XYZ file of C-alpha atoms in Angstrom:
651
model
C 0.000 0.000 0.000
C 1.229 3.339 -0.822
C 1.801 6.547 1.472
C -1.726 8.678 1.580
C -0.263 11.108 -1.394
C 0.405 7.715 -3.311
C 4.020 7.274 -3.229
C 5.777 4.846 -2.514
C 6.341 4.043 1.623
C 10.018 4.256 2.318
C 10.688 0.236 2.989
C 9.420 0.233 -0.381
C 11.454 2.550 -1.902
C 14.861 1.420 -0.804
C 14.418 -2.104 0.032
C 15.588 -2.975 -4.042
C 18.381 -0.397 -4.001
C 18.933 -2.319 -0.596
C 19.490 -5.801 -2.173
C 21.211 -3.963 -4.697
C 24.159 -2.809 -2.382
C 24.320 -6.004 -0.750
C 24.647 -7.573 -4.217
C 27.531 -5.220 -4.894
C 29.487 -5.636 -1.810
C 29.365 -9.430 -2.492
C 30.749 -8.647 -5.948
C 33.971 -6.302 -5.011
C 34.053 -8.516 -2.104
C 34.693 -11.946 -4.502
C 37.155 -9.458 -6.391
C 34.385 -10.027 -9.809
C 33.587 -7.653 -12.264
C 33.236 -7.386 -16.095
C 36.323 -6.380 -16.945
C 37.484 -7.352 -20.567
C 40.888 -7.410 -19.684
C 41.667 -10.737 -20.448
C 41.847 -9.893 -24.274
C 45.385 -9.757 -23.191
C 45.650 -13.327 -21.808
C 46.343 -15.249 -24.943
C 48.788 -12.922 -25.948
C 50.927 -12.924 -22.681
C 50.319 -16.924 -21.781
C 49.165 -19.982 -22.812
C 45.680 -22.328 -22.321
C 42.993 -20.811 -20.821
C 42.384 -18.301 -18.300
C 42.318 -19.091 -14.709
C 40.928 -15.603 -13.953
C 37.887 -16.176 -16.332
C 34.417 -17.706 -14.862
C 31.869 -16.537 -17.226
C 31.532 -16.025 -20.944
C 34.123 -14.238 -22.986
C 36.240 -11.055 -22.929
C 35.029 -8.756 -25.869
C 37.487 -7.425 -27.983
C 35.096 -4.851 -29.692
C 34.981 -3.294 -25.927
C 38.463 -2.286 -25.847
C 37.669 1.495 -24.636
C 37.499 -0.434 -21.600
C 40.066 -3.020 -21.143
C 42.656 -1.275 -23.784
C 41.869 1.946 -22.747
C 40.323 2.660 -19.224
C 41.464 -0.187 -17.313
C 44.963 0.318 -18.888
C 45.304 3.814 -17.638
C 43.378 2.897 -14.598
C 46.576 0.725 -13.980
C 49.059 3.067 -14.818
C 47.769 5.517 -12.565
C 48.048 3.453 -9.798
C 51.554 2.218 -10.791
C 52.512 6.192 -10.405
C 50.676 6.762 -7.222
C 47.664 8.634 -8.073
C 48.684 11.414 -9.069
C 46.833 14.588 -10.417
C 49.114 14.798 -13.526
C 50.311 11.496 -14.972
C 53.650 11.487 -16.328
C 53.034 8.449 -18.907
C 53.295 11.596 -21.889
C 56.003 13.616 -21.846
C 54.690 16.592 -20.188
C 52.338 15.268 -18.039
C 48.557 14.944 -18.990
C 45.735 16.406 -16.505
C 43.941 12.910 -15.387
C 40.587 14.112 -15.173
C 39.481 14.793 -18.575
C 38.513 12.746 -20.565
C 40.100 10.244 -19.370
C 38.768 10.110 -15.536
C 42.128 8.376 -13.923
C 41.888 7.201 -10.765
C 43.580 10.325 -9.040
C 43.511 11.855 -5.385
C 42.070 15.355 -5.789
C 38.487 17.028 -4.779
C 37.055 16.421 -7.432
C 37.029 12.479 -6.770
C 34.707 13.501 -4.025
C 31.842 13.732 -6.875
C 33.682 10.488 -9.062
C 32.208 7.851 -6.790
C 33.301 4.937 -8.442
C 37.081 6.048 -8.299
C 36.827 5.407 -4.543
C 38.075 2.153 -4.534
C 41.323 3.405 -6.059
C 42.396 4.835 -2.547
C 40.739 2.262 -0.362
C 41.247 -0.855 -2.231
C 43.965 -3.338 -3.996
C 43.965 -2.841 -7.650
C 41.113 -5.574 -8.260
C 38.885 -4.868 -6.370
C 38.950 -1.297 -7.319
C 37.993 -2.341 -10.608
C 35.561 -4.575 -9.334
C 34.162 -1.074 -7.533
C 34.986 1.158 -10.148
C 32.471 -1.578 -12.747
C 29.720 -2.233 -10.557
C 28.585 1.013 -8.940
C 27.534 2.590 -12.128
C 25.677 -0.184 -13.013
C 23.828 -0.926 -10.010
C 23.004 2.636 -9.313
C 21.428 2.543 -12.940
C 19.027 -0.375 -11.916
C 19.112 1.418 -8.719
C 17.692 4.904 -10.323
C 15.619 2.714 -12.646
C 13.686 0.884 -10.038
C 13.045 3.952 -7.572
C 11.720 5.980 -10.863
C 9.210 3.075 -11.482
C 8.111 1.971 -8.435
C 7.296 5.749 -7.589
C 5.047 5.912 -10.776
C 3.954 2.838 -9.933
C 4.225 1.822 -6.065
C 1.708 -1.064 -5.785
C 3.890 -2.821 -8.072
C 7.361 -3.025 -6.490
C 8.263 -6.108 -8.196
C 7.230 -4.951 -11.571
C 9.676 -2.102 -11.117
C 12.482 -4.692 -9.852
C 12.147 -7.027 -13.127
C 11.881 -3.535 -15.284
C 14.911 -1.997 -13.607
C 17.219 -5.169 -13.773
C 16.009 -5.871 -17.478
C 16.790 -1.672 -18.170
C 20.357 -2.366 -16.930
C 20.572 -5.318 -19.096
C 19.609 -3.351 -22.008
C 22.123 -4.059 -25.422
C 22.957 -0.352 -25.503
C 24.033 -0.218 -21.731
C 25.742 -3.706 -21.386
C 28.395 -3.038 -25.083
C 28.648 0.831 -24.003
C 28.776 -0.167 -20.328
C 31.234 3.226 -19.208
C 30.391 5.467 -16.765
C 30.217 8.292 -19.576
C 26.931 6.395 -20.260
C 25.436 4.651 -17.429
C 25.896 8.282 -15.543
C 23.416 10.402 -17.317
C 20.603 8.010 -17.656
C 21.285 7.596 -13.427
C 21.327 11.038 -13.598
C 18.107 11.302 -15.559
C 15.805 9.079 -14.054
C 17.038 10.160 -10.515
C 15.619 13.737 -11.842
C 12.428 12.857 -12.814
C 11.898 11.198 -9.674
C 12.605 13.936 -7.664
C 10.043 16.066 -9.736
C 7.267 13.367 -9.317
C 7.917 13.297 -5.470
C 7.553 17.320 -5.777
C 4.322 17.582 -6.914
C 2.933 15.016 -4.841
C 4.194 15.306 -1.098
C 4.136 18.400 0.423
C 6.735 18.338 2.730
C 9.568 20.468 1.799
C 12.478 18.759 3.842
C 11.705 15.733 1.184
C 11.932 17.972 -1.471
C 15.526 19.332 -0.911
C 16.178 16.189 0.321
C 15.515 14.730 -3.578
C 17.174 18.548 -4.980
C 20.555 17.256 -3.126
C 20.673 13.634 -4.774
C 19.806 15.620 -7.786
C 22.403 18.082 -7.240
C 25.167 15.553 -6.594
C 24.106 13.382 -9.564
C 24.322 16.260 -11.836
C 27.919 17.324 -10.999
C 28.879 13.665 -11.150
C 27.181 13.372 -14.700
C 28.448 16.794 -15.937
C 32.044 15.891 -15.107
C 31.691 12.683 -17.094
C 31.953 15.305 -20.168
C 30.611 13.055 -22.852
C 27.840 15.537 -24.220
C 26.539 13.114 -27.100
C 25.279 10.955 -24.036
C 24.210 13.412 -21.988
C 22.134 15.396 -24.478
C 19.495 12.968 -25.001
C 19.040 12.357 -21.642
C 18.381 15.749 -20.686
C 15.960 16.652 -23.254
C 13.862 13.551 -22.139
C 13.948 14.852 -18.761
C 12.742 18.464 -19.875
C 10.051 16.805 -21.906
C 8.820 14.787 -18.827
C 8.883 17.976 -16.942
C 6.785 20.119 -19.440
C 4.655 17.167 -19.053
C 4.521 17.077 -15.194
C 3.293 21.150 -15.266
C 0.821 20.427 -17.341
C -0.811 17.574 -16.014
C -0.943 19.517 -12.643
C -2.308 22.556 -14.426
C -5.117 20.167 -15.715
C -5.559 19.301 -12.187
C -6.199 22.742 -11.389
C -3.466 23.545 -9.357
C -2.069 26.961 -10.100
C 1.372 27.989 -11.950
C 2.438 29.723 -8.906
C 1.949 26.487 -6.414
C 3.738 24.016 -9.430
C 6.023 26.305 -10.366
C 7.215 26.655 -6.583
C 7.460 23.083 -6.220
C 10.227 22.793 -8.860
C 12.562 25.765 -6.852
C 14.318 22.885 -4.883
C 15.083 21.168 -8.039
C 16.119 24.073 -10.333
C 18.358 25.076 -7.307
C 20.300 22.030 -7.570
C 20.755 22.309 -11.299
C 21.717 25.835 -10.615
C 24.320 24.746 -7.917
C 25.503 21.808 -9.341
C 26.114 23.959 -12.482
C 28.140 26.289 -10.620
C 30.586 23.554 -9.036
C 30.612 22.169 -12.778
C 31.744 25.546 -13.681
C 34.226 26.209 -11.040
C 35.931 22.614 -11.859
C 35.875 23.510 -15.884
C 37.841 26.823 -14.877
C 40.538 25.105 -13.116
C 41.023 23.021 -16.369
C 40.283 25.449 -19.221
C 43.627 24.975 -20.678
C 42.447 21.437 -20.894
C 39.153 22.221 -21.937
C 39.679 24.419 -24.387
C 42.586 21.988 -26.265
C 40.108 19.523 -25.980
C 37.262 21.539 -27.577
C 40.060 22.724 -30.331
C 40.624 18.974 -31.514
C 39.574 17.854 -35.194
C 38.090 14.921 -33.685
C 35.787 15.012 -32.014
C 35.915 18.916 -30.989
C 35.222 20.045 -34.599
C 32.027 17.177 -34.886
C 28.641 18.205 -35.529
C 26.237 16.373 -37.037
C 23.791 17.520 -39.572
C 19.679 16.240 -38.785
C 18.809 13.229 -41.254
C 21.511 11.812 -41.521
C 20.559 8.222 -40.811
C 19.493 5.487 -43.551
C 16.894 2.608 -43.281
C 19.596 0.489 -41.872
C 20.137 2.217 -38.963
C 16.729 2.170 -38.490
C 16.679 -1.604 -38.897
C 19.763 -1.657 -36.178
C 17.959 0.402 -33.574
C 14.751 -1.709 -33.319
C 16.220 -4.983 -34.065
C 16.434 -6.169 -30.191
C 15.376 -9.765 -31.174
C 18.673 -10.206 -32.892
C 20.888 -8.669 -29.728
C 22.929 -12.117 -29.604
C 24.244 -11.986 -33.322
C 26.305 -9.162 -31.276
C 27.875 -11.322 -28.383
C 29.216 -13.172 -31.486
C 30.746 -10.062 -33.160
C 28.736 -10.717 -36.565
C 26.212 -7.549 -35.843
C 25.232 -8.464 -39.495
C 22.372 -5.922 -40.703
C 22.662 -4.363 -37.526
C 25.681 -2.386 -37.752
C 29.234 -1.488 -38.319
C 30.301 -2.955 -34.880
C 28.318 -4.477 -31.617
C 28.629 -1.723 -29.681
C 27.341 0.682 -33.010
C 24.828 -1.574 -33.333
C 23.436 -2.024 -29.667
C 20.172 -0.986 -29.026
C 17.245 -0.949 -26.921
C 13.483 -3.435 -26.664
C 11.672 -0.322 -27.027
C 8.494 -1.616 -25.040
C 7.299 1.651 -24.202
C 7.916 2.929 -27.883
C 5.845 0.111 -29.663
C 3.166 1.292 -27.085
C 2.519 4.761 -28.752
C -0.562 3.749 -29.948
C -1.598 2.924 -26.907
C -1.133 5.912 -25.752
C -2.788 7.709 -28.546
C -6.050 5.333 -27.424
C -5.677 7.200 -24.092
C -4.947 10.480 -25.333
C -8.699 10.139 -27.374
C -10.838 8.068 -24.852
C -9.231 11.074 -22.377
C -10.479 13.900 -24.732
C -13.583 11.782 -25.439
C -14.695 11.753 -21.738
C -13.455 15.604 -21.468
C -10.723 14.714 -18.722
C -7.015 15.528 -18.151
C -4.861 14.614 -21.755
C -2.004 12.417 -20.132
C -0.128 15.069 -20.784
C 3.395 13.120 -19.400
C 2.618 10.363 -21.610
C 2.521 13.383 -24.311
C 5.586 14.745 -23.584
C 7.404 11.437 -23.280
C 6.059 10.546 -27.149
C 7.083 13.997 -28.046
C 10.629 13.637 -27.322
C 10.926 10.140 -28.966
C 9.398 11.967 -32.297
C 11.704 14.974 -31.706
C 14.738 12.155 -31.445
C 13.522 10.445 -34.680
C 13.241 13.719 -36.678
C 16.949 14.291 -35.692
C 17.882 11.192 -37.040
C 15.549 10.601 -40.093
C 14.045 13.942 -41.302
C 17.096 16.597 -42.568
C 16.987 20.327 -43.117
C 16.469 22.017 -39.538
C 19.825 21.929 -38.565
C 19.538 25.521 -36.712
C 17.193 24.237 -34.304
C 19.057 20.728 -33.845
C 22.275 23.081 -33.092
C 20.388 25.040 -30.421
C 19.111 21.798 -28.843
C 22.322 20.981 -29.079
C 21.671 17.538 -31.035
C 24.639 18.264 -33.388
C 26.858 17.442 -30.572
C 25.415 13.521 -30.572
C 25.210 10.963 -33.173
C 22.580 8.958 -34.553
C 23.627 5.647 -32.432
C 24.340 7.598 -29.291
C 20.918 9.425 -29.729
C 19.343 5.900 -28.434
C 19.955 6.710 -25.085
C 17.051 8.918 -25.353
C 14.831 6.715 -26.641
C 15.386 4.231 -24.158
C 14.456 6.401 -21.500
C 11.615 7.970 -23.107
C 10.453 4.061 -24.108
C 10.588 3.110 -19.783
C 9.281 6.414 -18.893
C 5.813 5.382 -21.878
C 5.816 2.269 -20.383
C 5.536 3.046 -16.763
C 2.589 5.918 -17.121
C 1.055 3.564 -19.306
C 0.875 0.738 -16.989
C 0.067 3.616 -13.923
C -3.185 5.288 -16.304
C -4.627 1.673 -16.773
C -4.159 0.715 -13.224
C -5.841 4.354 -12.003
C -8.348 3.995 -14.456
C -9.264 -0.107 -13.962
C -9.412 -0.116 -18.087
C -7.505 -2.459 -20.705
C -6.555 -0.781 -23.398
C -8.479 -2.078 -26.710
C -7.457 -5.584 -28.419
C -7.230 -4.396 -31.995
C -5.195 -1.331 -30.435
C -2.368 -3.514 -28.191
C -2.453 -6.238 -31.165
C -1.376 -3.531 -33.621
C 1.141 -2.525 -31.341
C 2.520 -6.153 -30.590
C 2.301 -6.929 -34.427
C 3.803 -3.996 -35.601
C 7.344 -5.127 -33.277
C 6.374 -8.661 -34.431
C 6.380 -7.833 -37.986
C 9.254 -5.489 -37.689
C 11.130 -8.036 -36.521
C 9.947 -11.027 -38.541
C 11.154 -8.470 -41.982
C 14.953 -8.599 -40.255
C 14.799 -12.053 -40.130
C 13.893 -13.018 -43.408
C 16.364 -10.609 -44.748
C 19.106 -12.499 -42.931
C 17.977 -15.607 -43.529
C 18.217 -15.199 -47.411
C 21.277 -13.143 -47.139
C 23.432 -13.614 -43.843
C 23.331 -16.629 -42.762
C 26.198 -16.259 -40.421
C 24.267 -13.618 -38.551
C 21.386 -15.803 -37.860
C 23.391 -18.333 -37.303
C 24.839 -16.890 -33.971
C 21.035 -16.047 -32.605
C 18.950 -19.244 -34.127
C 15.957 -18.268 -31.196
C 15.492 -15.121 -32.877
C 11.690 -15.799 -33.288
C 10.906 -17.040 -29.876
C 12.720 -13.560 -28.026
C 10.408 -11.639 -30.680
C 7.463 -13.378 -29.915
C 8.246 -12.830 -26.213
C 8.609 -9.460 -26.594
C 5.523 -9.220 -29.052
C 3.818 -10.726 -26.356
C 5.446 -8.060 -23.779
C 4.041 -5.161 -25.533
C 0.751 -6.895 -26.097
C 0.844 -8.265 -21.834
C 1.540 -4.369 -21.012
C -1.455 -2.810 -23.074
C -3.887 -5.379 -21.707
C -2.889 -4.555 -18.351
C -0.562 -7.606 -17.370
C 2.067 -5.885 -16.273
C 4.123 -8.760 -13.954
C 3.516 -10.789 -16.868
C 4.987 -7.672 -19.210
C 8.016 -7.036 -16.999
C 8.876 -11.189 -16.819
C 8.827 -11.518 -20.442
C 11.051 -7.634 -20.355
C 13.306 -9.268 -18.419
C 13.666 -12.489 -20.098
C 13.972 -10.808 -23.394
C 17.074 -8.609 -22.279
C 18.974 -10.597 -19.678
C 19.003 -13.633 -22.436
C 20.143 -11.270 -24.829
C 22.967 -9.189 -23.401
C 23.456 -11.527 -20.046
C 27.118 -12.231 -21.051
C 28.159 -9.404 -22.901
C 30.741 -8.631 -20.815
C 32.353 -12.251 -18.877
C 32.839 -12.424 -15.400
C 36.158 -12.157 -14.452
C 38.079 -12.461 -11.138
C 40.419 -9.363 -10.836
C 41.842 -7.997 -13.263
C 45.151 -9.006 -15.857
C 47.612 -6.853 -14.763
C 50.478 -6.457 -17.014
C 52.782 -5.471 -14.583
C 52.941 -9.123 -13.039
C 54.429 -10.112 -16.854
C 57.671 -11.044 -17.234
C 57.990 -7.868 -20.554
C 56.969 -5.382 -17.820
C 59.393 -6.094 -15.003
C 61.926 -5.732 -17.988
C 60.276 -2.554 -19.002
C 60.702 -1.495 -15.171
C 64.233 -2.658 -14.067
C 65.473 -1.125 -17.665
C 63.967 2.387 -16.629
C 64.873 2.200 -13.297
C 67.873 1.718 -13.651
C 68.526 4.956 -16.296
C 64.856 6.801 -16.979
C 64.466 7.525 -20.307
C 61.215 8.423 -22.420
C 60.139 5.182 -24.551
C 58.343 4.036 -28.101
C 56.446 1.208 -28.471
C 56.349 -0.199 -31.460
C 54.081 -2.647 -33.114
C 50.917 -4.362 -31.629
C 48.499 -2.899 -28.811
C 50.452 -4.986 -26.292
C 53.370 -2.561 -26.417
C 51.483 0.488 -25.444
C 49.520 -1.444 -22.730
C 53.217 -2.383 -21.219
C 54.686 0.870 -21.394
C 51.608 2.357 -19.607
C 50.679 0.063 -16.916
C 54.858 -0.299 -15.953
C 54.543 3.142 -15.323
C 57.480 4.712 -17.528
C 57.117 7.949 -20.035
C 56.645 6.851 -23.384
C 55.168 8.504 -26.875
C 52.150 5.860 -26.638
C 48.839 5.799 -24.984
C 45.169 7.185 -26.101
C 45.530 11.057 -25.731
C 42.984 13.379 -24.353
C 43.615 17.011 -25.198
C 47.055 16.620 -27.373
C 49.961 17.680 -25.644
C 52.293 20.179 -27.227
C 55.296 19.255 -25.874
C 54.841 15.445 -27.235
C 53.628 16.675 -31.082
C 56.473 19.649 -30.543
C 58.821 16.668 -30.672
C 56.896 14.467 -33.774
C 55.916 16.725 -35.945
C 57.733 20.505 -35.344
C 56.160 22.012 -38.321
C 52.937 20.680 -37.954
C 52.713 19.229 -41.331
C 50.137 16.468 -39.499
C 48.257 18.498 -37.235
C 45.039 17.468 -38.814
C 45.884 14.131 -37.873
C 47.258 14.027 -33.880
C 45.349 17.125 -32.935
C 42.474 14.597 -31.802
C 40.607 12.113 -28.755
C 42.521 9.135 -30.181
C 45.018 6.055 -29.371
C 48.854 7.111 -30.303
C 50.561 4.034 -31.452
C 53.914 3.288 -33.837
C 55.040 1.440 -37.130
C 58.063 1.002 -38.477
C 59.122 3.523 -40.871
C 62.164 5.351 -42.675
C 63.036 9.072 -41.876
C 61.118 11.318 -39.618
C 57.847 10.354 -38.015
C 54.297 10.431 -40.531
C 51.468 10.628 -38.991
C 48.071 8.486 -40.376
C 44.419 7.683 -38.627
C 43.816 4.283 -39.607
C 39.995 5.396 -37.914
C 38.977 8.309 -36.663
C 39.991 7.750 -32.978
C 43.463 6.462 -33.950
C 46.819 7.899 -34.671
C 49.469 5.762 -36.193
C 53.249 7.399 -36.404
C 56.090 6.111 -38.146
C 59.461 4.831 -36.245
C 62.879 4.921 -37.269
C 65.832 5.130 -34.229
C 68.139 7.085 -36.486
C 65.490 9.742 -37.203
C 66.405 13.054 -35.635
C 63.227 12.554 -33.210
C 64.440 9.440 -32.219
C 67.889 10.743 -31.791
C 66.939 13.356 -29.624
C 64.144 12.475 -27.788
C 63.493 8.604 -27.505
C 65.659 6.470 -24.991
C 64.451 2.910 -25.343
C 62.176 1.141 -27.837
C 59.602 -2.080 -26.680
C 59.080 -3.754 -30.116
C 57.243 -6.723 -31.472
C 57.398 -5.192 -35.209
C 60.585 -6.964 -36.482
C 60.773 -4.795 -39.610
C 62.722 -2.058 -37.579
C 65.867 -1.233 -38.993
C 68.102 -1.217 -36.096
C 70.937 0.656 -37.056
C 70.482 2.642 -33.967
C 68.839 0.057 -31.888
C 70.725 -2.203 -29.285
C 69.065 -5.146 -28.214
C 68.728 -5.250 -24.424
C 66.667 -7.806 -23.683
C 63.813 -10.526 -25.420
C 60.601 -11.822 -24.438
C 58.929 -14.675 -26.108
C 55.521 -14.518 -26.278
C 52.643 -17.165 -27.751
C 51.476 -14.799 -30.223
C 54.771 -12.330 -30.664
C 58.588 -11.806 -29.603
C 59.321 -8.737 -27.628
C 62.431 -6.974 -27.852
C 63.660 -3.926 -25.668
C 65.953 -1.701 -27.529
C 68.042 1.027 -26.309
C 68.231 3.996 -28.694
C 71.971 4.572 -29.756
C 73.754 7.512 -31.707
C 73.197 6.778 -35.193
């Protein structure tokens, strides 16, 4: 039973997020997490992986285990320091990166805690988990408020949101964050209009505020975008459904000054922490890639279309063949858009609403308004001046599905609440043409791959039963089934994304390797800055042993390192950019290429004046190298490669 203003009692409310926390401390405490690290493992040992239990690491998710966890790694190798020192120079650790560092603004970086507190596994344990759990966390207090007769509805719904494709294969706080961050909001708005106590409503305006700075310093605007304009939709919503209640703009308006105060303050700490970094900020913002992006409105094609409500395929992407789905799995991840297949639901309630001369659902409005203003982005082109001063230039089609996921839980919890409030079932020939509409959406995909990519359906054969589940789903929801709705919802995602990411104890740490130690002991014993050459092993070495070296993935590009490369600036167009910094073999002075748009590939030679001048040692695998300035130190056989650590000599 709910409170007498109809939220949600407070055992209610927090006994999930409860179970959640318990869940998590089990998890860092068992030293588990997702990491993909182990990509490494077959190219630093032989047979299989003791530190594996579950699935497999994915390779396609290397901005986590080639990128993140590397630097994660390094940072701890050098102490934790505000500036690391693996770039000549020194790069500033909290953008974009977000290093484990100790500074104040870890205060609002929760899931860097561990970092201080904890041994490096665990911390990455920590660092995986809290995001994800305060997701299902946010998820399940935003439903069950909406909806607080049904507590286990919202559990299945918030587990099965966190479980979503686009979550688990873009599972980074840069996008868990903002969808915490935006369903944490529009709680605290629905809690505002309906209890009057104003100690709960600052109470919500300081979760708010805290989220928000912990969002905001996340930095990745093509995620957080989305996610705010579904939360200023909701809102617009919100106001008008209480002014259709009769409550005045003066009362509702003053019920949102505890909110809007925390956006307002939170903005302000946001802005005090982008001053101390505006150097940063503004080299960052000056990069071709992705500073200079913006993308024009209708710019996507049928097959992105096909991609984003293709959910019944989701497994073709655990077995990297994404298909007719998209470029990669992480491109191609998407959403079960239950709420979004229920728009004609809605529009039933919208006209048996008008029909009886009552309240228009005006949040179920403004939710379907926002999933047609995200569509238009992506499908219908020529109003790019109003997409820049939304701001939608600054996200990408794929990205832009971050919205529509929330929009589609945020449909499909008001339309459970209005049928519930209202005793009704929506009508059959209304929730069938919903369901069939997925159904036949989804039975077009397959027969598409069946004729032509065989491979694709060959890696998710059960592709018809998860749509008929989820046909089903949509169909349970309308007709006011909702525990049935949210068990088929959860069967349909946690089957499909379950093991995206394996369960691994720990995490492989590179330093324990036999290369690194080398790496170490050679630097230790004479510091000098270092190239890798070759593979992606070599970078991960030279960054996680700690030493200074011309490799890693750059944030804002350093002048001092590109100084040293490229003194004319001949290739600006292609380091001055977000992107990995790796090396080939090469003859003369250093060329700079981007194999992709978020890589940088330079060329090596030890009797270039660069090298000369401003390279000590080399770690190679790349056995093309002339070595007329190279000494062999020392050699590391490896199953997939030979190592070799070279000391730069005077040509």
């Amino acid at each position: 039973m709910p409170a007498g203003d109809g939220l949600p009692r407070m055992r209610v409310l927090l006994a999930f997020p409860a179970l959640l926390l318990l869940v998590g401390i089990v998890l860092v405490a068992f030293d588990v997490s997702g990491t993909s690290s182990g990509v490494f493992h077959s190219q630093i040992a032989y047979g299989k992986d003791p530190a594996l239990v579950l699935g497999t690491p994915q390779a396609t998710r290397s901005d986590e285990w080639n990128v993140q966890t590397v630097w994660a790694i390094a940072a701890v190798q050098q102490g934790l320091p505000t500036i690391n020192e693996s770039f000549p120079g020194g790069m500033d650790t909290t953008l974009p990166q977000d290093l484990p560092r100790i500074d104040w603004t870890v205060a609002f970086r929760p899931h860097l805690w561990g970092f201080m507190l904890l041994d490096i596994g665990r911390a990455i344990a920590f660092k995986w988990w809290l995001p994800g759990l305060a997701l299902a966390a946010a998820a399940y207090v935003f439903v069950v408020t909406v909806l607080p007769r049904r507590p286990l509805v919202a559990g299945l719904l918030a587990v099965g949101f966190l479980f979503s494709p686009f979550f688990q294969w873009w599972y980074l706080t840069t996008t868990l964050y903002p969808a915490v961050w935006a369903l944490t909001t529009m709680t605290a708005l629905v809690w505002a209009f309906k209890r009057d106590s104003r100690r709960s409503r600052w109470a919500w305006a300081a979760v708010v505020a805290y989220i928000t700075v912990m969002m905001a310093t996340g930095i990745y605007v093509p995620f957080i975008v989305p996610a705010v304009l579904v939360v200023i939709f909701f809102a617009v919503g919100l106001l008008l459904e209480q002014r259709g209640l009769g409550n005045r703009w003066r009362s509702t308006l003053a019920r949102t000054v505890p909110v809007l105060s925390a956006g307002v303050a939170a903005s302000m700490v946001t802005g005090v922490w982008l001053l101390t970094k505006i150097t940063t900020v503004e080299a960052f913002l000056g990069t071709a890639y992705p500073g200079h992006r913006s993308t024009p409105t209708g710019g996507n094609d049928v097959l992105s279309f096909v991609s984003a409500i293709g959910s019944s395929f989701t497994q073709a992407l655990n077995a990297q063949r994404p298909g007719l789905l998209g470029p990669n799995s992480s491109e191609a991840s998407t959403f079960f858009y239950i709420g979004i297949f229920l728009i004609p639901v809605v529009g039933w309630i919208v006209v048996r609403q008008a029909r009886r001369r009552k309240s228009l659902p005006w949040v179920l409005i403004g939710l379907t308004g926002v999933v047609l203003l995200l569509l238009a982005y992506m499908y219908v082109p020529g109003w790019d001046t109003l997409a820049r001063i939304l701001l939608l230039d600054l996200t990408t089609g794929t990205r832009v599905r971050i919205g529509m996921g929330l929009a589609s839980l945020g449909l499909l919890a008001y339309t459970i609440r209005y049928l519930d409030d209202n005793a009704v079932r929506a009508s059959r020939w209304v929730v069938g043409l919903s369901a069939g509409l997925f159904a036949l959406s989804q039975a077009a995909i397959g027969y598409v791959a069946v004729r032509n990519l065989p491979m694709m359906i060959q890696a998710v054969q059960l592709w018809w039963l998860w749509a008929l589940i989820s046909a089903a789903a949509i169909y349970l929801a309308g007709r006011r089934r909702p525990l049935l709705a949210a068990i088929a919802f959860f069967i349909v995602t946690v089957a499909g994304s379950g093991l995206t990411n394996p369960l691994y104890r720990g995490v492989l740490d590179l330093r324990e390797t036999a290369v690194s130690h080398g790496v170490i002991v050679t630097d230790g014993a004479a510091p000098k800055t270092w190239v890798g050459v070759g593979g992606g092993l070599t970078t991960a070495v030279l960054l996680e042993s700690g030493v200074r070296a011309y490799n890693g993935f750059q944030g804002a590009p350093s002048r001092i390192v590109w100084d040293a490369i490229d003194p004319g600036g001949a290739f600006a167009d292609q380091w001055n950019r977000l992107a990995g910094v790796n090396w080939k073999a090469g003859a003369g002075e250093p060329t700079v290429s981007n194999p992709a748009a978020d890589q940088i590939m330079v060329t090596f030679d030890g009797c270039s004046s660069f090298a000369q001048a401003n390279v000590g040692y080399v770690l190679a695998d790349d056995h093309s190298l002339d070595l007329s300035c190279l000494r062999a130190i020392e050699s590391f056989d490896l199953p997939k490669a030979s190592l070799t650590i070279y000391e730069v000599i005077a040509r």
